[in-house]
PDB file of C-alpha atoms (C1' of nucleotides) in Angstrom:
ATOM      1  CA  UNK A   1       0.000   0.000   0.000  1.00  0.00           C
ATOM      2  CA  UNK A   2       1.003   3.888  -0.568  1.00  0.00           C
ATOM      3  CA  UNK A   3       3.229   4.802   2.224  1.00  0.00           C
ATOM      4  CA  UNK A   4       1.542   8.293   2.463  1.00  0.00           C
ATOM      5  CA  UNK A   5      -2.030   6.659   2.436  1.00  0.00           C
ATOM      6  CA  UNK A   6      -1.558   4.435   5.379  1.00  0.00           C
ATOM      7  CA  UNK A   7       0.224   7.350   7.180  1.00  0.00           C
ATOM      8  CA  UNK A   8      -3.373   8.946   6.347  1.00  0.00           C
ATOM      9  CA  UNK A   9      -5.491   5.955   7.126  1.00  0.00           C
ATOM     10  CA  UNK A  10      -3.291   5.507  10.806  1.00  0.00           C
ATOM     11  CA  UNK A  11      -4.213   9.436  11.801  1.00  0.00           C
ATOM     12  CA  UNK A  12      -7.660   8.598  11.314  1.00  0.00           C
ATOM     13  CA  UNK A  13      -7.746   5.878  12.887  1.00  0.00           C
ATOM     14  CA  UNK A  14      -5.765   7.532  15.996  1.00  0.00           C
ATOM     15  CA  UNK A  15      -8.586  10.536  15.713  1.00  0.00           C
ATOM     16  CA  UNK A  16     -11.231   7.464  16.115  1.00  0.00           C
ATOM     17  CA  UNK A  17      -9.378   5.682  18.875  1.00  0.00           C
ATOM     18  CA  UNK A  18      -8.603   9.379  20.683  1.00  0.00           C
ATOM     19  CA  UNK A  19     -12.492  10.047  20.163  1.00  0.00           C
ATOM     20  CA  UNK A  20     -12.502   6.738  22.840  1.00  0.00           C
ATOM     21  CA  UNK A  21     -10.040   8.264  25.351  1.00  0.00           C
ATOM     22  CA  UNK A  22     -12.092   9.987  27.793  1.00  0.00           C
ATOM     23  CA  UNK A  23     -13.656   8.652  30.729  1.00  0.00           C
ATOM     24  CA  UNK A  24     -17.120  10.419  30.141  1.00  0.00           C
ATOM     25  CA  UNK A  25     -17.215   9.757  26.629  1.00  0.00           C
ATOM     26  CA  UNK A  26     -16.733   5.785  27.711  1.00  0.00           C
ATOM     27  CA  UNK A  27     -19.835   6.497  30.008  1.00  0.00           C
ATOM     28  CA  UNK A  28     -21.961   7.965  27.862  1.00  0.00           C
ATOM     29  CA  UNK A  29     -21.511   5.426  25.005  1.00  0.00           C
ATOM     30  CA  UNK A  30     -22.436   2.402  27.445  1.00  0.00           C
ATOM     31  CA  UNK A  31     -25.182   4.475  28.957  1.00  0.00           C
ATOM     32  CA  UNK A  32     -26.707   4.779  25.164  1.00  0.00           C
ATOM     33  CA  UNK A  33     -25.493   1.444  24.576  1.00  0.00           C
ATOM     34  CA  UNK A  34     -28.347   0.540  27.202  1.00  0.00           C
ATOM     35  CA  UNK A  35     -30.602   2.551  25.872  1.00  0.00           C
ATOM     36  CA  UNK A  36     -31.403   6.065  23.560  1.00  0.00           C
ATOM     37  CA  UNK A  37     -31.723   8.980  25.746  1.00  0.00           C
ATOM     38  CA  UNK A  38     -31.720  12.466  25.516  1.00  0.00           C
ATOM     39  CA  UNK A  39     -29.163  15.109  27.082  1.00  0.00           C
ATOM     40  CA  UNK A  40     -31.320  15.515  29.849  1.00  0.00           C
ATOM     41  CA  UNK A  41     -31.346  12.039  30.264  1.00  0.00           C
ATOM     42  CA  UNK A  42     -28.147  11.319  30.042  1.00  0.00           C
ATOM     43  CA  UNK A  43     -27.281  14.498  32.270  1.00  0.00           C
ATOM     44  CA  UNK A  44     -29.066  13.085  34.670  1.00  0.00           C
ATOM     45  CA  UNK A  45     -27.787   9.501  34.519  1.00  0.00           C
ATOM     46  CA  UNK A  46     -24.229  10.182  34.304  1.00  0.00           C
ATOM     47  CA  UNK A  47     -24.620  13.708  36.968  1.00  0.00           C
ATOM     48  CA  UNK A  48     -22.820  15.581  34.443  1.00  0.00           C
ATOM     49  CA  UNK A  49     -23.436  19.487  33.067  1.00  0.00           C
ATOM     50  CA  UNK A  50     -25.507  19.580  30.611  1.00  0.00           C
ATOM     51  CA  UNK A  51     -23.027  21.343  28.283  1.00  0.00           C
ATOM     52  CA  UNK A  52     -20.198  19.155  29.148  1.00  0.00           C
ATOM     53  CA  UNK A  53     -22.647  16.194  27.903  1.00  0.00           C
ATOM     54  CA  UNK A  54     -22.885  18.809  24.627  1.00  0.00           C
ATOM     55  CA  UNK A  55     -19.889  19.183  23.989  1.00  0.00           C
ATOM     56  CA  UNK A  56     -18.753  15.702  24.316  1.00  0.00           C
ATOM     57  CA  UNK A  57     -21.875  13.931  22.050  1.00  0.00           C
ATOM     58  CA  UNK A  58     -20.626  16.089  19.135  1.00  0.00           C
ATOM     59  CA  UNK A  59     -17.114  14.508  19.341  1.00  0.00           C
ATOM     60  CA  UNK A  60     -18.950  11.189  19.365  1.00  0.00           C
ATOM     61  CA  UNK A  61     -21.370  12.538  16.418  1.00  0.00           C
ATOM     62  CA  UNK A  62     -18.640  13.677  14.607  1.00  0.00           C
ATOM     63  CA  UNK A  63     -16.533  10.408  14.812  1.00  0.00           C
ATOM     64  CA  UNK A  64     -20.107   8.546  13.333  1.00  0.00           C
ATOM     65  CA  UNK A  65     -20.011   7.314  17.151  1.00  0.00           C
ATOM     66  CA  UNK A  66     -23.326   8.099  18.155  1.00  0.00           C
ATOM     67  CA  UNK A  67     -26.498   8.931  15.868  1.00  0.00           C
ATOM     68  CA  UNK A  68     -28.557  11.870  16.905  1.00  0.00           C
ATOM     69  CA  UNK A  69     -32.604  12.179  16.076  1.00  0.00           C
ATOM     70  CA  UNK A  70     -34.226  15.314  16.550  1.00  0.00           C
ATOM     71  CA  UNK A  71     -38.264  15.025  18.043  1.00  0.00           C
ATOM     72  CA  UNK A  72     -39.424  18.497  19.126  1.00  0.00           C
ATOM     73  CA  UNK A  73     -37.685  20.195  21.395  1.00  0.00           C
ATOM     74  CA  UNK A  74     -35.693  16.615  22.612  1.00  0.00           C
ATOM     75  CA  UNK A  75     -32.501  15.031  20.696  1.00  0.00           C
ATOM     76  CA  UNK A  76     -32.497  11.737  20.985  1.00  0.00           C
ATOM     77  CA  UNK A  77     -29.155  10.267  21.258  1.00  0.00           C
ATOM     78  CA  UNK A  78     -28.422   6.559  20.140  1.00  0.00           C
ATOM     79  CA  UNK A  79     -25.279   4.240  19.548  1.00  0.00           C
ATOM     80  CA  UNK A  80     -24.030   3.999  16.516  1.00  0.00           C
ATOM     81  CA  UNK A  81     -22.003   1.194  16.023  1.00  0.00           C
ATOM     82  CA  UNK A  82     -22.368  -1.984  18.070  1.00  0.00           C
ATOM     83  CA  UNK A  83     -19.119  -2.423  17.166  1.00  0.00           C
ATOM     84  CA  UNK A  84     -17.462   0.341  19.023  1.00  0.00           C
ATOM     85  CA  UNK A  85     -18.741  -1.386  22.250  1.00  0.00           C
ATOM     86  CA  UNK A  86     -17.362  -4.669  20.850  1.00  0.00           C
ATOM     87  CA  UNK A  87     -13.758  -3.144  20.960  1.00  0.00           C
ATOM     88  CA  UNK A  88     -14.607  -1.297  24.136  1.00  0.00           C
ATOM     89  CA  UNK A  89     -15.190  -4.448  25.693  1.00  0.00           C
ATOM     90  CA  UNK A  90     -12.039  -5.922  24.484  1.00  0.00           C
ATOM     91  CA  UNK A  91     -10.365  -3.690  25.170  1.00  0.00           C
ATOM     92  CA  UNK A  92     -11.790  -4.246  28.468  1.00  0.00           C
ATOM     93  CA  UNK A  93     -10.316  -7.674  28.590  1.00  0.00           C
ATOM     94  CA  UNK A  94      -7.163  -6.479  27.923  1.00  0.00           C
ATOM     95  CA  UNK A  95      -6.987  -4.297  31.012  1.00  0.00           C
ATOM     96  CA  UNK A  96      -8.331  -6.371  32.971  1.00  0.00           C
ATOM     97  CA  UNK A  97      -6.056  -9.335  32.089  1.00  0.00           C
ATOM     98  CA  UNK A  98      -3.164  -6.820  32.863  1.00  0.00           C
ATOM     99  CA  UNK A  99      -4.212  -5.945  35.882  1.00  0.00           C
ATOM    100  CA  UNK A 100      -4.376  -9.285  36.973  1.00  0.00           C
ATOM    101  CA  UNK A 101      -0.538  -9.700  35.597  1.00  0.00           C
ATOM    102  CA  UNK A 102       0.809  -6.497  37.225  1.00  0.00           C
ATOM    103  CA  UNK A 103      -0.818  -7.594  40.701  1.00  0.00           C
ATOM    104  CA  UNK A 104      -0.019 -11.194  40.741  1.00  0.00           C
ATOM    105  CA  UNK A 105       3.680 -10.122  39.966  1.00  0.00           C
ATOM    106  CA  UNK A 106       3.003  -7.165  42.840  1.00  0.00           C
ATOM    107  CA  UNK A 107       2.157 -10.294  45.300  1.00  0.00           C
ATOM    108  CA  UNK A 108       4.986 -12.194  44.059  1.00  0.00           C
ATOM    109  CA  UNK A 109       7.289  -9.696  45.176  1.00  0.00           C
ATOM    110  CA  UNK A 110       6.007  -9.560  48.409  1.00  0.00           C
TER     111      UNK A 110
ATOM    112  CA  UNK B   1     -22.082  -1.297  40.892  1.00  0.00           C
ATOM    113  CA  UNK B   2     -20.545   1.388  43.211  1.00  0.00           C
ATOM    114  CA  UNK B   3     -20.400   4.483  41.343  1.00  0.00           C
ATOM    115  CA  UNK B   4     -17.192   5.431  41.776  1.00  0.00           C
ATOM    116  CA  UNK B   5     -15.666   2.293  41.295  1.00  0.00           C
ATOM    117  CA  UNK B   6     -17.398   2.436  37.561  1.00  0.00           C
ATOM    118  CA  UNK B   7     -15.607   5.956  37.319  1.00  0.00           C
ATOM    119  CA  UNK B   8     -12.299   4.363  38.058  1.00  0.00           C
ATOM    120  CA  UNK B   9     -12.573   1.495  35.671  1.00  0.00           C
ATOM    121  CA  UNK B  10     -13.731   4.358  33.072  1.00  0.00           C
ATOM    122  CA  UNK B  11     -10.935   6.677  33.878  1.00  0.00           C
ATOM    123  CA  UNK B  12      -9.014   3.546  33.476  1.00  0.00           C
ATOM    124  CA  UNK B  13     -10.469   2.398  30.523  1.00  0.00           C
ATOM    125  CA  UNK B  14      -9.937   5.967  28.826  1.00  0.00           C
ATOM    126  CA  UNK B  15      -6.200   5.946  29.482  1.00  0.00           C
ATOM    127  CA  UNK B  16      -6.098   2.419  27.903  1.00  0.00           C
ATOM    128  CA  UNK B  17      -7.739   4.199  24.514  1.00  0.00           C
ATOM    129  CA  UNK B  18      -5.606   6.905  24.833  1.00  0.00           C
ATOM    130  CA  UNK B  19      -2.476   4.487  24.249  1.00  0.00           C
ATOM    131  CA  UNK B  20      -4.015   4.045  21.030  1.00  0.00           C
ATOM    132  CA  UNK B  21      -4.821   7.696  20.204  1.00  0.00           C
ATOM    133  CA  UNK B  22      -1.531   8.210  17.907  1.00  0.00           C
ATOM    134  CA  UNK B  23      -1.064   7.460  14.528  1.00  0.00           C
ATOM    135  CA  UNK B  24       2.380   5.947  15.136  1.00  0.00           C
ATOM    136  CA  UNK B  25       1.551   4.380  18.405  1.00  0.00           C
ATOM    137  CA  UNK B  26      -1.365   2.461  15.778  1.00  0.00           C
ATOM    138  CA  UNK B  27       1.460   1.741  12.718  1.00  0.00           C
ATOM    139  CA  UNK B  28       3.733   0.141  15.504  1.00  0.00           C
ATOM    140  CA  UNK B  29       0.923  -2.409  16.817  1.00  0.00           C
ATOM    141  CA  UNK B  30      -0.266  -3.369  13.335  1.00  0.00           C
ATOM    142  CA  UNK B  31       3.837  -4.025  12.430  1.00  0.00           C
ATOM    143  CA  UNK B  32       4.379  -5.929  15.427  1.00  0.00           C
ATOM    144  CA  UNK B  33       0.943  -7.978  14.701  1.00  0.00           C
ATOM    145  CA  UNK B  34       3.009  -9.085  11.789  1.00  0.00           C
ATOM    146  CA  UNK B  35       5.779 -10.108  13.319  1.00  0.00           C
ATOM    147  CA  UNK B  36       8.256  -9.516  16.787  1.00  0.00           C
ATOM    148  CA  UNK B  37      11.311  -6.574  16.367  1.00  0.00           C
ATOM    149  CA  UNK B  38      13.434  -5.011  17.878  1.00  0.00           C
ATOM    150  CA  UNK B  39      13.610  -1.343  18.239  1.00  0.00           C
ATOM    151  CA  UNK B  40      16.142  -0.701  15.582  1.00  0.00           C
ATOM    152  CA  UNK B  41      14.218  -3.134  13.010  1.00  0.00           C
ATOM    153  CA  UNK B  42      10.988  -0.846  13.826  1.00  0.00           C
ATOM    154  CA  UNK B  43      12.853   1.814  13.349  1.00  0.00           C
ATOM    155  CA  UNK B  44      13.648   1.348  10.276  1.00  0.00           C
ATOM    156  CA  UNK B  45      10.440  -0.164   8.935  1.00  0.00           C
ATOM    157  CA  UNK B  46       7.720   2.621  10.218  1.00  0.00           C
ATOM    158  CA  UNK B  47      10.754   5.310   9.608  1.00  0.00           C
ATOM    159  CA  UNK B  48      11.264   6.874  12.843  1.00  0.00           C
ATOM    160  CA  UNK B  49      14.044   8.004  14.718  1.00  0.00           C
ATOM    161  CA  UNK B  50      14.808   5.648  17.431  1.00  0.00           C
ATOM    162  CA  UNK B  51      14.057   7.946  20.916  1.00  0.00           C
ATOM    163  CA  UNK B  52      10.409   8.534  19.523  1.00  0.00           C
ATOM    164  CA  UNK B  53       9.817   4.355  18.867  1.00  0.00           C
ATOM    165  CA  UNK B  54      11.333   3.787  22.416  1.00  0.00           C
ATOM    166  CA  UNK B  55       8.922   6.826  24.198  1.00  0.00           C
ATOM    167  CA  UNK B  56       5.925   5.021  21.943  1.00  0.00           C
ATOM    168  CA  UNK B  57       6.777   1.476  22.990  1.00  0.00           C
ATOM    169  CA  UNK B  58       6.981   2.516  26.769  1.00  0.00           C
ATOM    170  CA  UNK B  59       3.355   3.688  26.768  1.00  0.00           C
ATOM    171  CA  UNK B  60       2.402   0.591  24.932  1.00  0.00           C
ATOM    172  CA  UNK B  61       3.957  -1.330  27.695  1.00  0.00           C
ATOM    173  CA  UNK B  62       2.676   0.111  30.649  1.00  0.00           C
ATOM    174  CA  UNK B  63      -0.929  -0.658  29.343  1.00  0.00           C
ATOM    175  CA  UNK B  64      -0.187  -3.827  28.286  1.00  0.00           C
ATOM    176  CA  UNK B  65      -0.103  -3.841  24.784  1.00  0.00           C
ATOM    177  CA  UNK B  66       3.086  -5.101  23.983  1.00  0.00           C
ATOM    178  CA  UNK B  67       5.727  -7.444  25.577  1.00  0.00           C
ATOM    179  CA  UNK B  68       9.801  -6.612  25.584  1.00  0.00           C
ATOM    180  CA  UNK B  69      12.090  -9.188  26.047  1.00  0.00           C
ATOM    181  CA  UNK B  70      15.746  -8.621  25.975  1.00  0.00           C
ATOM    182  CA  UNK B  71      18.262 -10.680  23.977  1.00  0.00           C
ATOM    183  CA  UNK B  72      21.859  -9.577  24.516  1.00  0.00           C
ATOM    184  CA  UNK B  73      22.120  -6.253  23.746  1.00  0.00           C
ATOM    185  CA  UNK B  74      18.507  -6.096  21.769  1.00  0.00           C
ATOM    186  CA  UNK B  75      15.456  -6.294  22.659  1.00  0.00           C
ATOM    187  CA  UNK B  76      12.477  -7.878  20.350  1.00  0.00           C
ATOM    188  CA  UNK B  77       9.284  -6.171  21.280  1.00  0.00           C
ATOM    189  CA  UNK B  78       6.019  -8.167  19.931  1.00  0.00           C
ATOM    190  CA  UNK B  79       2.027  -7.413  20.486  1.00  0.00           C
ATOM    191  CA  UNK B  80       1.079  -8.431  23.905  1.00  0.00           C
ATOM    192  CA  UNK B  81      -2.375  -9.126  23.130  1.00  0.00           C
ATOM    193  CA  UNK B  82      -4.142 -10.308  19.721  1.00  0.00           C
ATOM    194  CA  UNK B  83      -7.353  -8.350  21.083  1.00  0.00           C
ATOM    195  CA  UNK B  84      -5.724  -5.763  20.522  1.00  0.00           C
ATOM    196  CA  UNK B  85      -5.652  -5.787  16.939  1.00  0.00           C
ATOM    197  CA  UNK B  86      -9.009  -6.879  16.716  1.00  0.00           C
ATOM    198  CA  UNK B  87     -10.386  -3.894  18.804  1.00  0.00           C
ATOM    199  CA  UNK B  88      -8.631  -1.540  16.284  1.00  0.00           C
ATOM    200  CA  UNK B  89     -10.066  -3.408  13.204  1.00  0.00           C
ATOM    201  CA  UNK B  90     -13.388  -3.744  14.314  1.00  0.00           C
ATOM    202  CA  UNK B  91     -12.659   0.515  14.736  1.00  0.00           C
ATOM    203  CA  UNK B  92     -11.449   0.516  11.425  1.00  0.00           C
ATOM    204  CA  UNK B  93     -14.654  -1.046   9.753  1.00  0.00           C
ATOM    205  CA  UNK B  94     -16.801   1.706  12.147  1.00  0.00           C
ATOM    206  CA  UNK B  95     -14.404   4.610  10.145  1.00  0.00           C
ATOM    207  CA  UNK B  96     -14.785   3.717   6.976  1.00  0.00           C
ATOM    208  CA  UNK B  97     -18.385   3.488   7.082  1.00  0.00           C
ATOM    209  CA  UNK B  98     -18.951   6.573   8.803  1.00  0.00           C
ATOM    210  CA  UNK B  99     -16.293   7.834   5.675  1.00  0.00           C
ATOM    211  CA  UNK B 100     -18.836   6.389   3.304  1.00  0.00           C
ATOM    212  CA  UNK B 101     -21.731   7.684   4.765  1.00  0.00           C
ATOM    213  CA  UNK B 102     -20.383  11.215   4.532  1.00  0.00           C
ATOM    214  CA  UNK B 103     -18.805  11.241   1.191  1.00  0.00           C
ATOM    215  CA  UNK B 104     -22.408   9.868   0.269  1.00  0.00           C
ATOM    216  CA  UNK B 105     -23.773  12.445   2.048  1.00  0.00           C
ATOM    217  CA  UNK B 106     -21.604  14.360  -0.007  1.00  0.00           C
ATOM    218  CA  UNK B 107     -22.407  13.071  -3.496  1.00  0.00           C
ATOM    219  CA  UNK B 108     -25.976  13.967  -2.389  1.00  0.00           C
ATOM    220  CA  UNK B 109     -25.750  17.407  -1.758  1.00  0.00           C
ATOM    221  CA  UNK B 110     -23.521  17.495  -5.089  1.00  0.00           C
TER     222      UNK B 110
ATOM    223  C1'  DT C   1      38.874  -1.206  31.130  1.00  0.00           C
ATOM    224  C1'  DA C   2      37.710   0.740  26.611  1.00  0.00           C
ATOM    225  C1'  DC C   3      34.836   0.776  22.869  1.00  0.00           C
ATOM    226  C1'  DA C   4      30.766   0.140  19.822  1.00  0.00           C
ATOM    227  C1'  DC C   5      26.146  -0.679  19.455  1.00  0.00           C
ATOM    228  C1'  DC C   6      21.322  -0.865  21.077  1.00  0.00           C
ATOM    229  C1'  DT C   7      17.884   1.079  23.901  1.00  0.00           C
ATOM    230  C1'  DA C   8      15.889   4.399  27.320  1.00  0.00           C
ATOM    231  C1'  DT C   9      15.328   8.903  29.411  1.00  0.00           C
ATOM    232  C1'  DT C  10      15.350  13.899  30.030  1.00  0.00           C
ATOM    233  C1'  DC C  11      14.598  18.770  28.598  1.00  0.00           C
ATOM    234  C1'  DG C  12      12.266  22.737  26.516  1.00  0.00           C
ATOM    235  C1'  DC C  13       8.758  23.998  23.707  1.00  0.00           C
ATOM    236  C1'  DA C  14       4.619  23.935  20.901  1.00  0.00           C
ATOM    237  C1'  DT C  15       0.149  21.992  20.586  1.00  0.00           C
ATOM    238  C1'  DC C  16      -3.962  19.910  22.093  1.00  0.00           C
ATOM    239  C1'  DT C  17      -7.847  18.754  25.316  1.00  0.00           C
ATOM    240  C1'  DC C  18     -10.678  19.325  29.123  1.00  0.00           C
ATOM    241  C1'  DC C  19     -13.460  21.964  32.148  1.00  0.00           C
ATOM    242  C1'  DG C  20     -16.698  25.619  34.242  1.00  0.00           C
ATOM    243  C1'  DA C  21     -19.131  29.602  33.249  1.00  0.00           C
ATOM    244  C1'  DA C  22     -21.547  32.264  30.357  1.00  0.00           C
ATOM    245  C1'  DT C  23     -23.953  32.748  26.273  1.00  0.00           C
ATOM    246  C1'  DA C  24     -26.251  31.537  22.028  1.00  0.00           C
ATOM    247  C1'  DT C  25     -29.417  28.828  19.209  1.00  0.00           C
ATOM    248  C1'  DG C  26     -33.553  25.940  18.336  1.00  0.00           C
ATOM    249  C1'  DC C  27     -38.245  24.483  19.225  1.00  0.00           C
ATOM    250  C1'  DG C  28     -43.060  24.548  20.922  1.00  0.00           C
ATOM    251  C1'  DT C  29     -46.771  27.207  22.944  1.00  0.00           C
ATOM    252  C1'  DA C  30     -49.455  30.968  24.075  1.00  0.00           C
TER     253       DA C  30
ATOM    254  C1'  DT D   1     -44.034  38.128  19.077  1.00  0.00           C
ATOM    255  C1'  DA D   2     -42.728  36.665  23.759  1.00  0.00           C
ATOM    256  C1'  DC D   3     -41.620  33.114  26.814  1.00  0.00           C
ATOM    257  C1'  DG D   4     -39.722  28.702  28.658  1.00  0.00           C
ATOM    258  C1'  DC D   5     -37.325  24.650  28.033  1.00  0.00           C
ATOM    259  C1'  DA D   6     -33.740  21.734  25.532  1.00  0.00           C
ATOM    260  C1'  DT D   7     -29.549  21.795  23.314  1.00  0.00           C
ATOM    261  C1'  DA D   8     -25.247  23.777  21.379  1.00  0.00           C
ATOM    262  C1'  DT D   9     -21.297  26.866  21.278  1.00  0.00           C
ATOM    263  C1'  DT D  10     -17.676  30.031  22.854  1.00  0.00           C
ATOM    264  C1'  DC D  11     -13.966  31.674  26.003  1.00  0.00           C
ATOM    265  C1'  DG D  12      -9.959  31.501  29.119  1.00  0.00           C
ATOM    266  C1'  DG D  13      -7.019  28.938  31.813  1.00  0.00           C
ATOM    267  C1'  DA D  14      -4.986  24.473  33.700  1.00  0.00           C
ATOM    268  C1'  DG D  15      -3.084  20.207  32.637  1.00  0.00           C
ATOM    269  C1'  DA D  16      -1.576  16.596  29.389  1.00  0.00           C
ATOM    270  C1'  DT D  17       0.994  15.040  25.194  1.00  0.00           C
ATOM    271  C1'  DG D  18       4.230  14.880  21.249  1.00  0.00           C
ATOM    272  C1'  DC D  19       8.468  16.118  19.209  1.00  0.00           C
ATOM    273  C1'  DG D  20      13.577  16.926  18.248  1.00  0.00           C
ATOM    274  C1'  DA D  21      17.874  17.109  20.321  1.00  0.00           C
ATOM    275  C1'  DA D  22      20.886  15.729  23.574  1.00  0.00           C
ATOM    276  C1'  DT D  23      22.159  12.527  26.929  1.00  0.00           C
ATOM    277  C1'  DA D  24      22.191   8.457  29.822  1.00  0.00           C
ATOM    278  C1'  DG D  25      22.131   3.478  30.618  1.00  0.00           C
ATOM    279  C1'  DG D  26      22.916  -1.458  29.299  1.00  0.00           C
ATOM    280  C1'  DT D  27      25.203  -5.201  26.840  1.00  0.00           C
ATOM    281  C1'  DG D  28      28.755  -7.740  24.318  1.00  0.00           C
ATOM    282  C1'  DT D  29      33.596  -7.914  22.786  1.00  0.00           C
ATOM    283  C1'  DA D  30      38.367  -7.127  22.715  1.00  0.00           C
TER     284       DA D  30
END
DNA sequence: TACACCTATTCGCATCTCCGAATATGCGTA
DNA sequence: TACGCATATTCGGAGATGCGAATAGGTGTA
C-alpha cells in the first residue's frame, strides 16, 4: 500500500481511537449502549453538566459514534455502532487481564 | 455497581484508549501484529528516529499492549495481546463506514 | 577497562484537550 | 411576538501530550 495513504489511514484511525479516550465519553456510550436517551437524560444519569454532555456527544457525532434524532424540542441520542462497544469491551479484557498480571507479579514480590 | 468504582474502571479504561490515540503508536501495533522486532528493526520499517519508537513502545507497555524481552544487547518487542488488533479493526470497519456515509452524504448534496 | 552498538530517558517547547461559566441557538406554545 | 425549556457553542485557563535534540544506561567484545 502507498506509504503516504496508510500514514493517512493511521491518523484517522488515531482521531477514532482518541475520540474513545475519555472517561465520560466511555460512560456515555455504554449508557446509550443501554438505551437512547436524551441530554437531559443522560445528564441526569451520568450527573454531568448539561453542556459538558454537549460538547462531548458532538465529538462522538462527529466520529459517526453516536447517531442523533431530533423530536421536538428533545434530541435523541443513540449508539451507533455496536461495534465500538465490541472493541470497548475488548479492550476491556485487555486491562483487565493486565491488571491481573501487574498484581499477581506485585504479590509475588512480596 | 458502586459508582465510583465504575468511574475508576472508566478513567481507566480511557487511558487504555488513549495508548491508542496516535497514529504511530497504531502503525507500531499493526507491524508488530506481523511479526516480533526489535527497536532498531521498527525503526527502520515505520521510519522513525529511534528515541520517539522507544517513548511510543513505553506507553504501549505500561498498558499492556506489547511485551519486551531482551536478547543480549537487543530487545524484540512483539504485540502483547491479539485483542488488541481486533479492537482496532473492528474501529477501522466503524471509520470507513462513517467515511462512506459522509462522502455519500456528499455526493448527495452534489 | 575501553569501545561500539542498542535502547531508554530527560529537557524545553509547541500543541492539544478538558473543564466551568456564560452565552447563544432551536423548538413549541401561548 | 414573547416566553420557557432543551440543546449547542464560545472563552480563558490548567493540565496533558508529542516532538527533536541531547544525553544516559545497558550489553557484548576485545
Amino acid at each position: 500500500m502507498d506509504k503516504q495513504l496508510l500514514k493517512e489511514i493511521n491518523q484517522m484511525h488515531a482521531q477514532v481511537c482518541s475520540g474513545l479516550a475519555d472517561p465520560k465519553r466511555i460512560a456515555i456510550l455504554y449508557a446509550l449502549a443501554d438505551n437512547p436517551q436524551t441530554v437531559t437524560q443522560l445528564a441526569a444519569t451520568l450527573e454531568m453538566p448539561q453542556p459538558t454532555l454537549s460538547r462531548h456527544l458532538k465529538i462522538l457525532r462527529d466520529h459517526g459514534m453516536v447517531a442523533a434524532e431530533r423530536d421536538g424540542a428533545n434530541v435523541y441520542y443513540a449508539l451507533g455502532d455496536k461495534r465500538i462497544i465490541r472493541a470497548l469491551d475488548l479492550l476491556r479484557e485487555v486491562m483487565a487481564d493486565h491488571l491481573n498480571k501487574r498484581s499477581a507479579l506485585v504479590d509475588a514480590m512480596a
